[in-house]
């Protein structure tokens, strides 16, 4: 045959879009053209493919070779198209056929792999992202990759992945001479027990309670207070309260990290990201000429800790508003837009004023009032409105004499029990409840409705703030194994919400 059609994938962000690789070998002066918006890495595949075919003992056709990567308006980059192009050249020139002389059926195969000049397959970057996309689009497909990458792709349940070491092995597979072996999944690294324990924190009962509520319902949390009062210490111990990731969640996390770290280890531990406050907007939300994930995507299904919150660039902080609501970030470029997952739990910390000593019982704050106002205004009202829990940490003079706090293990038991109630009731965490879910699962009694109405009218809360209070109240009820939400639970939830009356106490 003079025409061959194979399937591969083009990676744009985390999206592995289907690409049809069409190869035609015709008469004419020897030429090798690649069309279909190829990048530099794809254009260079012509030389790699030619050398790989010759060094594997096959004949390189002397006619005019045209390779079309469809769809033509989708940018293609990297060397992962080497394998389908080389195999297509051999198919189109009649060098790959079974023992009966029939051409193999490649309709259900997806090929991805870079070739060395010797014909050896080089591991494909982002193998897990490609495998997850194939599983969603065509679960019956068979993926062929280089051996190390195939072991990574084989982590995806229900997907058949074949491991190949060279172009010659792939050809022998389709000639029915020596079938490729199914790849064995890479080994998971068991989530280790966190070394930081909540028992290290002495005092700060309200902050410890807020941390437990945040862990139980997946809520965002902002801690404010003087320097050294324990804000960062508490945030760093939140992972010790969280359950391990599910298999699918861990695969999604590994796929995102695999875009930046090809040797990322597979772990069931939720990610914990703590970028420096000098991080740019692109570093925080993602970007670049070829879009790459930012810190919010690297914290997917985990925790994003922003210490010294007002010191971050305001534009970077404002870019968090949509991902906090939608759980994803879309980066638009002239060539198209790509979407990265960003379902993270925001934990933030800040001082009460620029010098930090506002509200300290023994240190005097020397900041002028207008400077304090400018400092607080660095975090906008819309962003503050999207944070579920607000708690102020106070300086405790006898903190070193306080007894050791409750360890993380016992707190985690309550957190796990509360999460199990949420999953059984609504299939997700309380922080993700929408309006319909709140109406169904967070109904207040008559006294609670009266208290909520009076509080909303008094402090002028937005609809978003009101809904977040109800989500927190629902989590408090789950921690107490209570399906009904009474006025006491609502009152506790209201205490974690900043308002004009509590602004002085909480340092806002």
PDB file of C-alpha atoms in Angstrom, residues 25-161:
ATOM      1  CA  UNK A  25       4.667   7.290  -0.392  1.00  0.00           C
ATOM      2  CA  UNK A  26       4.408   8.248  -4.048  1.00  0.00           C
ATOM      3  CA  UNK A  27       6.438   8.585  -7.193  1.00  0.00           C
ATOM      4  CA  UNK A  28       8.714  11.509  -7.858  1.00  0.00           C
ATOM      5  CA  UNK A  29      12.032  12.909  -6.796  1.00  0.00           C
ATOM      6  CA  UNK A  30      13.094  11.802  -3.295  1.00  0.00           C
ATOM      7  CA  UNK A  31      11.589  14.163  -0.724  1.00  0.00           C
ATOM      8  CA  UNK A  32      10.315  13.988   2.853  1.00  0.00           C
ATOM      9  CA  UNK A  33       7.714  16.620   3.790  1.00  0.00           C
ATOM     10  CA  UNK A  34       5.868  16.977   7.095  1.00  0.00           C
ATOM     11  CA  UNK A  35       2.748  19.177   7.097  1.00  0.00           C
ATOM     12  CA  UNK A  36       0.059  19.911   9.658  1.00  0.00           C
ATOM     13  CA  UNK A  37       1.524  22.733  11.756  1.00  0.00           C
ATOM     14  CA  UNK A  38       4.602  20.807  12.987  1.00  0.00           C
ATOM     15  CA  UNK A  39       6.977  22.357  15.526  1.00  0.00           C
ATOM     16  CA  UNK A  40      10.750  22.249  15.341  1.00  0.00           C
ATOM     17  CA  UNK A  41      10.860  18.907  17.184  1.00  0.00           C
ATOM     18  CA  UNK A  42       8.475  17.352  14.657  1.00  0.00           C
ATOM     19  CA  UNK A  43      10.254  18.763  11.611  1.00  0.00           C
ATOM     20  CA  UNK A  44      13.531  17.287  12.839  1.00  0.00           C
ATOM     21  CA  UNK A  45      11.882  13.860  12.979  1.00  0.00           C
ATOM     22  CA  UNK A  46      12.594  13.424   9.266  1.00  0.00           C
ATOM     23  CA  UNK A  47      16.298  12.825   9.933  1.00  0.00           C
ATOM     24  CA  UNK A  48      15.688  10.638  12.988  1.00  0.00           C
ATOM     25  CA  UNK A  49      13.124   8.499  11.159  1.00  0.00           C
ATOM     26  CA  UNK A  50      15.360   7.995   8.119  1.00  0.00           C
ATOM     27  CA  UNK A  51      18.343   6.896  10.224  1.00  0.00           C
ATOM     28  CA  UNK A  52      16.212   4.694  12.493  1.00  0.00           C
ATOM     29  CA  UNK A  53      14.645   2.853   9.542  1.00  0.00           C
ATOM     30  CA  UNK A  54      18.007   2.211   7.890  1.00  0.00           C
ATOM     31  CA  UNK A  55      19.786   1.167  11.086  1.00  0.00           C
ATOM     32  CA  UNK A  56      17.007  -1.311  11.897  1.00  0.00           C
ATOM     33  CA  UNK A  57      17.645  -3.092   8.591  1.00  0.00           C
ATOM     34  CA  UNK A  58      14.669  -1.799   6.606  1.00  0.00           C
ATOM     35  CA  UNK A  59      14.622  -0.049   3.251  1.00  0.00           C
ATOM     36  CA  UNK A  60      13.933   3.645   3.130  1.00  0.00           C
ATOM     37  CA  UNK A  61      11.653   4.336   0.149  1.00  0.00           C
ATOM     38  CA  UNK A  62      13.192   6.436  -2.609  1.00  0.00           C
ATOM     39  CA  UNK A  63       9.972   8.189  -3.643  1.00  0.00           C
ATOM     40  CA  UNK A  64       8.244  11.289  -2.394  1.00  0.00           C
ATOM     41  CA  UNK A  65       7.067  10.913   1.204  1.00  0.00           C
ATOM     42  CA  UNK A  66       4.356  13.200   2.582  1.00  0.00           C
ATOM     43  CA  UNK A  67       3.373  13.127   6.250  1.00  0.00           C
ATOM     44  CA  UNK A  68       0.182  14.913   7.284  1.00  0.00           C
ATOM     45  CA  UNK A  69      -0.609  15.476  10.958  1.00  0.00           C
ATOM     46  CA  UNK A  70      -4.332  16.124  11.214  1.00  0.00           C
ATOM     47  CA  UNK A  71      -6.038  18.279  12.319  1.00  0.00           C
ATOM     48  CA  UNK A  72      -3.883  20.812  10.514  1.00  0.00           C
ATOM     49  CA  UNK A  73      -4.747  23.754  12.821  1.00  0.00           C
ATOM     50  CA  UNK A  74      -3.518  21.999  15.991  1.00  0.00           C
ATOM     51  CA  UNK A  75       0.123  22.755  16.906  1.00  0.00           C
ATOM     52  CA  UNK A  76       2.338  19.672  17.255  1.00  0.00           C
ATOM     53  CA  UNK A  77       5.627  19.536  19.045  1.00  0.00           C
ATOM     54  CA  UNK A  78       8.193  17.131  20.550  1.00  0.00           C
ATOM     55  CA  UNK A  79       9.515  13.886  19.127  1.00  0.00           C
ATOM     56  CA  UNK A  80       6.634  11.651  20.204  1.00  0.00           C
ATOM     57  CA  UNK A  81       5.470  11.422  16.559  1.00  0.00           C
ATOM     58  CA  UNK A  82       8.677   9.635  15.464  1.00  0.00           C
ATOM     59  CA  UNK A  83       7.273   6.153  16.069  1.00  0.00           C
ATOM     60  CA  UNK A  84       3.977   6.540  14.160  1.00  0.00           C
ATOM     61  CA  UNK A  85       5.758   8.321  11.287  1.00  0.00           C
ATOM     62  CA  UNK A  86       8.441   5.615  10.976  1.00  0.00           C
ATOM     63  CA  UNK A  87       5.918   2.786  11.199  1.00  0.00           C
ATOM     64  CA  UNK A  88       3.687   4.567   8.687  1.00  0.00           C
ATOM     65  CA  UNK A  89       6.558   4.878   6.202  1.00  0.00           C
ATOM     66  CA  UNK A  90       7.197   1.140   6.487  1.00  0.00           C
ATOM     67  CA  UNK A  91       3.489   0.352   6.135  1.00  0.00           C
ATOM     68  CA  UNK A  92       3.035   2.615   3.119  1.00  0.00           C
ATOM     69  CA  UNK A  93       6.083   1.087   1.412  1.00  0.00           C
ATOM     70  CA  UNK A  94       4.789  -2.473   1.968  1.00  0.00           C
ATOM     71  CA  UNK A  95       7.438  -3.595   4.474  1.00  0.00           C
ATOM     72  CA  UNK A  96       5.039  -4.477   7.320  1.00  0.00           C
ATOM     73  CA  UNK A  97       2.624  -7.347   6.719  1.00  0.00           C
ATOM     74  CA  UNK A  98       1.599 -10.499   8.570  1.00  0.00           C
ATOM     75  CA  UNK A  99       2.516 -14.019   7.443  1.00  0.00           C
ATOM     76  CA  UNK A 100      -0.486 -14.095   5.092  1.00  0.00           C
ATOM     77  CA  UNK A 101       0.633 -10.879   3.429  1.00  0.00           C
ATOM     78  CA  UNK A 102      -2.135  -8.757   4.959  1.00  0.00           C
ATOM     79  CA  UNK A 103      -1.538  -5.297   6.347  1.00  0.00           C
ATOM     80  CA  UNK A 104      -2.152  -5.080  10.116  1.00  0.00           C
ATOM     81  CA  UNK A 105      -5.255  -3.413  11.514  1.00  0.00           C
ATOM     82  CA  UNK A 106      -4.093  -0.306  13.422  1.00  0.00           C
ATOM     83  CA  UNK A 107      -7.465   1.286  14.092  1.00  0.00           C
ATOM     84  CA  UNK A 108      -7.302   0.675  17.843  1.00  0.00           C
ATOM     85  CA  UNK A 109      -3.619   1.478  18.358  1.00  0.00           C
ATOM     86  CA  UNK A 110      -2.200   4.756  19.702  1.00  0.00           C
ATOM     87  CA  UNK A 111       1.546   5.166  19.187  1.00  0.00           C
ATOM     88  CA  UNK A 112       3.848   7.674  20.854  1.00  0.00           C
ATOM     89  CA  UNK A 113       7.615   7.564  21.086  1.00  0.00           C
ATOM     90  CA  UNK A 114      10.771   9.355  20.057  1.00  0.00           C
ATOM     91  CA  UNK A 115      13.358   7.412  18.055  1.00  0.00           C
ATOM     92  CA  UNK A 116      17.106   7.549  18.372  1.00  0.00           C
ATOM     93  CA  UNK A 117      19.263   7.206  15.261  1.00  0.00           C
ATOM     94  CA  UNK A 118      19.727   3.512  16.066  1.00  0.00           C
ATOM     95  CA  UNK A 119      15.981   2.871  16.124  1.00  0.00           C
ATOM     96  CA  UNK A 120      15.776   2.627  19.916  1.00  0.00           C
ATOM     97  CA  UNK A 121      12.685   4.153  21.473  1.00  0.00           C
ATOM     98  CA  UNK A 122      13.228   7.073  23.855  1.00  0.00           C
ATOM     99  CA  UNK A 123      10.725   7.418  26.748  1.00  0.00           C
ATOM    100  CA  UNK A 124       7.900   9.823  25.958  1.00  0.00           C
ATOM    101  CA  UNK A 125       7.384  12.786  28.218  1.00  0.00           C
ATOM    102  CA  UNK A 126       3.949  13.175  29.788  1.00  0.00           C
ATOM    103  CA  UNK A 127       3.098   9.511  29.217  1.00  0.00           C
ATOM    104  CA  UNK A 128       0.541   9.585  32.022  1.00  0.00           C
ATOM    105  CA  UNK A 129      -1.322  12.555  30.534  1.00  0.00           C
ATOM    106  CA  UNK A 130      -1.545  10.752  27.202  1.00  0.00           C
ATOM    107  CA  UNK A 131      -2.748   7.535  28.832  1.00  0.00           C
ATOM    108  CA  UNK A 132      -5.448   9.324  30.858  1.00  0.00           C
ATOM    109  CA  UNK A 133      -6.722  11.076  27.721  1.00  0.00           C
ATOM    110  CA  UNK A 134      -6.830   7.794  25.768  1.00  0.00           C
ATOM    111  CA  UNK A 135      -8.710   6.103  28.614  1.00  0.00           C
ATOM    112  CA  UNK A 136     -11.365   8.849  28.602  1.00  0.00           C
ATOM    113  CA  UNK A 137     -11.751   8.954  24.803  1.00  0.00           C
ATOM    114  CA  UNK A 138     -11.303   5.306  23.781  1.00  0.00           C
ATOM    115  CA  UNK A 139     -10.947   2.783  26.640  1.00  0.00           C
ATOM    116  CA  UNK A 140     -10.538  -0.062  24.119  1.00  0.00           C
ATOM    117  CA  UNK A 141      -7.437   1.482  22.558  1.00  0.00           C
ATOM    118  CA  UNK A 142      -4.008  -0.136  22.800  1.00  0.00           C
ATOM    119  CA  UNK A 143      -1.123   2.209  23.561  1.00  0.00           C
ATOM    120  CA  UNK A 144       2.446   1.485  22.452  1.00  0.00           C
ATOM    121  CA  UNK A 145       5.263   3.394  24.161  1.00  0.00           C
ATOM    122  CA  UNK A 146       8.885   2.987  25.177  1.00  0.00           C
ATOM    123  CA  UNK A 147       9.349   0.667  28.130  1.00  0.00           C
ATOM    124  CA  UNK A 148       9.834   3.126  31.053  1.00  0.00           C
ATOM    125  CA  UNK A 149       7.046   5.404  29.816  1.00  0.00           C
ATOM    126  CA  UNK A 150       4.775   2.407  29.205  1.00  0.00           C
ATOM    127  CA  UNK A 151       5.129   1.377  32.856  1.00  0.00           C
ATOM    128  CA  UNK A 152       3.923   4.844  33.832  1.00  0.00           C
ATOM    129  CA  UNK A 153       1.008   4.731  31.372  1.00  0.00           C
ATOM    130  CA  UNK A 154       0.065   1.270  32.659  1.00  0.00           C
ATOM    131  CA  UNK A 155      -0.869   2.872  35.987  1.00  0.00           C
ATOM    132  CA  UNK A 156      -4.150   3.936  34.353  1.00  0.00           C
ATOM    133  CA  UNK A 157      -6.715   1.244  35.198  1.00  0.00           C
ATOM    134  CA  UNK A 158      -8.431  -0.579  32.351  1.00  0.00           C
ATOM    135  CA  UNK A 159      -6.000   0.604  29.664  1.00  0.00           C
ATOM    136  CA  UNK A 160      -3.886  -1.877  27.715  1.00  0.00           C
ATOM    137  CA  UNK A 161      -0.333  -0.600  27.289  1.00  0.00           C
TER     138      UNK A 161
END
